[in-house]
PDB file of C-alpha atoms in Angstrom:
ATOM      1  CA  ASP I   1     -40.114 186.274  60.433  1.00  0.00           C
ATOM      2  CA  ARG I   2     -36.013 186.746  59.568  1.00  0.00           C
ATOM      3  CA  LEU I   3     -36.125 189.541  61.465  1.00  0.00           C
ATOM      4  CA  LYS I   4     -37.317 188.331  64.840  1.00  0.00           C
ATOM      5  CA  ALA I   5     -34.569 185.787  63.744  1.00  0.00           C
ATOM      6  CA  LEU I   6     -32.269 187.672  64.194  1.00  0.00           C
ATOM      7  CA  GLY I   7     -32.903 189.177  66.704  1.00  0.00           C
ATOM      8  CA  GLY I   8     -32.975 186.122  69.014  1.00  0.00           C
ATOM      9  CA  ARG I   9     -29.590 185.470  67.614  1.00  0.00           C
ATOM     10  CA  ILE I  10     -28.295 188.264  68.270  1.00  0.00           C
ATOM     11  CA  ARG I  11     -29.778 187.881  71.776  1.00  0.00           C
ATOM     12  CA  GLU I  12     -28.400 184.162  72.057  1.00  0.00           C
ATOM     13  CA  PHE I  13     -24.776 185.676  71.037  1.00  0.00           C
ATOM     14  CA  ARG I  14     -25.023 188.244  74.080  1.00  0.00           C
ATOM     15  CA  GLU I  15     -26.223 185.703  76.710  1.00  0.00           C
ATOM     16  CA  LYS I  16     -23.767 182.809  76.072  1.00  0.00           C
ATOM     17  CA  ARG I  17     -20.811 185.580  76.610  1.00  0.00           C
ATOM     18  CA  LYS I  18     -22.528 186.797  80.131  1.00  0.00           C
ATOM     19  CA  LEU I  19     -23.750 190.417  79.363  1.00  0.00           C
ATOM     20  CA  THR I  20     -25.804 192.455  79.586  1.00  0.00           C
ATOM     21  CA  LEU I  21     -26.906 195.093  77.271  1.00  0.00           C
ATOM     22  CA  GLU I  22     -25.396 197.673  78.994  1.00  0.00           C
ATOM     23  CA  ALA I  23     -22.061 195.875  78.265  1.00  0.00           C
ATOM     24  CA  VAL I  24     -22.771 195.582  74.870  1.00  0.00           C
ATOM     25  CA  GLU I  25     -22.911 199.205  74.796  1.00  0.00           C
ATOM     26  CA  GLY I  26     -19.909 199.737  76.585  1.00  0.00           C
ATOM     27  CA  ALA I  27     -18.260 196.977  74.083  1.00  0.00           C
ATOM     28  CA  GLY I  28     -18.752 199.857  71.408  1.00  0.00           C
ATOM     29  CA  TYR I  29     -22.232 199.585  70.296  1.00  0.00           C
ATOM     30  CA  PRO I  30     -24.097 202.564  70.473  1.00  0.00           C
ATOM     31  CA  SER I  31     -27.379 202.335  72.001  1.00  0.00           C
ATOM     32  CA  TRP I  32     -28.189 199.841  74.315  1.00  0.00           C
ATOM     33  CA  GLN I  33     -32.323 200.995  73.041  1.00  0.00           C
ATOM     34  CA  HIS I  34     -31.008 199.847  69.937  1.00  0.00           C
ATOM     35  CA  LEU I  35     -30.248 196.612  70.307  1.00  0.00           C
ATOM     36  CA  GLN I  36     -33.183 195.530  72.799  1.00  0.00           C
ATOM     37  CA  ALA I  37     -35.691 196.545  69.685  1.00  0.00           C
ATOM     38  CA  ILE I  38     -33.518 194.752  67.762  1.00  0.00           C
ATOM     39  CA  GLU I  39     -33.581 191.717  69.702  1.00  0.00           C
ATOM     40  CA  GLN I  40     -36.887 191.419  69.456  1.00  0.00           C
ATOM     41  CA  GLY I  41     -37.438 192.177  66.029  1.00  0.00           C
ATOM     42  CA  ARG I  42     -38.578 195.601  66.087  1.00  0.00           C
ATOM     43  CA  LYS I  43     -35.564 197.685  64.538  1.00  0.00           C
ATOM     44  CA  ASN I  44     -33.976 197.127  61.344  1.00  0.00           C
ATOM     45  CA  LEU I  45     -30.711 196.909  61.264  1.00  0.00           C
ATOM     46  CA  THR I  46     -27.959 198.101  58.989  1.00  0.00           C
ATOM     47  CA  VAL I  47     -24.713 196.193  57.036  1.00  0.00           C
ATOM     48  CA  THR I  48     -22.412 198.926  59.446  1.00  0.00           C
ATOM     49  CA  SER I  49     -25.061 198.009  62.263  1.00  0.00           C
ATOM     50  CA  LEU I  50     -24.037 194.976  62.148  1.00  0.00           C
ATOM     51  CA  PHE I  51     -20.395 194.645  62.033  1.00  0.00           C
ATOM     52  CA  ARG I  52     -20.098 196.966  65.273  1.00  0.00           C
ATOM     53  CA  LEU I  53     -22.208 194.951  67.132  1.00  0.00           C
ATOM     54  CA  ALA I  54     -20.094 191.921  66.413  1.00  0.00           C
ATOM     55  CA  ASP I  55     -17.216 193.474  67.327  1.00  0.00           C
ATOM     56  CA  ALA I  56     -18.621 194.052  70.605  1.00  0.00           C
ATOM     57  CA  LEU I  57     -19.294 190.556  70.864  1.00  0.00           C
ATOM     58  CA  GLY I  58     -16.281 189.704  70.163  1.00  0.00           C
ATOM     59  CA  VAL I  59     -18.096 187.241  67.006  1.00  0.00           C
ATOM     60  CA  ASP I  60     -17.670 187.396  63.360  1.00  0.00           C
ATOM     61  CA  ALA I  61     -20.440 189.253  61.438  1.00  0.00           C
ATOM     62  CA  SER I  62     -21.228 186.364  59.833  1.00  0.00           C
ATOM     63  CA  GLU I  63     -22.003 184.162  62.711  1.00  0.00           C
ATOM     64  CA  LEU I  64     -24.642 186.357  63.501  1.00  0.00           C
ATOM     65  CA  ILE I  65     -26.437 185.893  60.042  1.00  0.00           C
ATOM     66  CA  ALA I  66     -25.793 182.404  60.365  1.00  0.00           C
ATOM     67  CA  LYS I  67     -29.131 179.973  59.223  1.00  0.00           C
ATOM     68  CA  LEU I  68     -31.556 182.440  59.289  1.00  0.00           C
ATOM     69  CA  ARG I  69     -34.250 181.605  56.936  1.00  0.00           C
TER      70      ARG I  69
END
């Protein structure tokens, strides 16, 4: 489903940048536990959280949701 696909893309972007969950939290995302649940497709993501996460990863939010079907 789309939630799992989004989580997978987020994980790909994070791993490409060699960032741990904790490093993303340190870069401004509220909780590494929440991020882990998002990457696993277990939690939904608000638009605000999407923008915060994109900022923490150093990407544009549109890159995270691109090509999701």
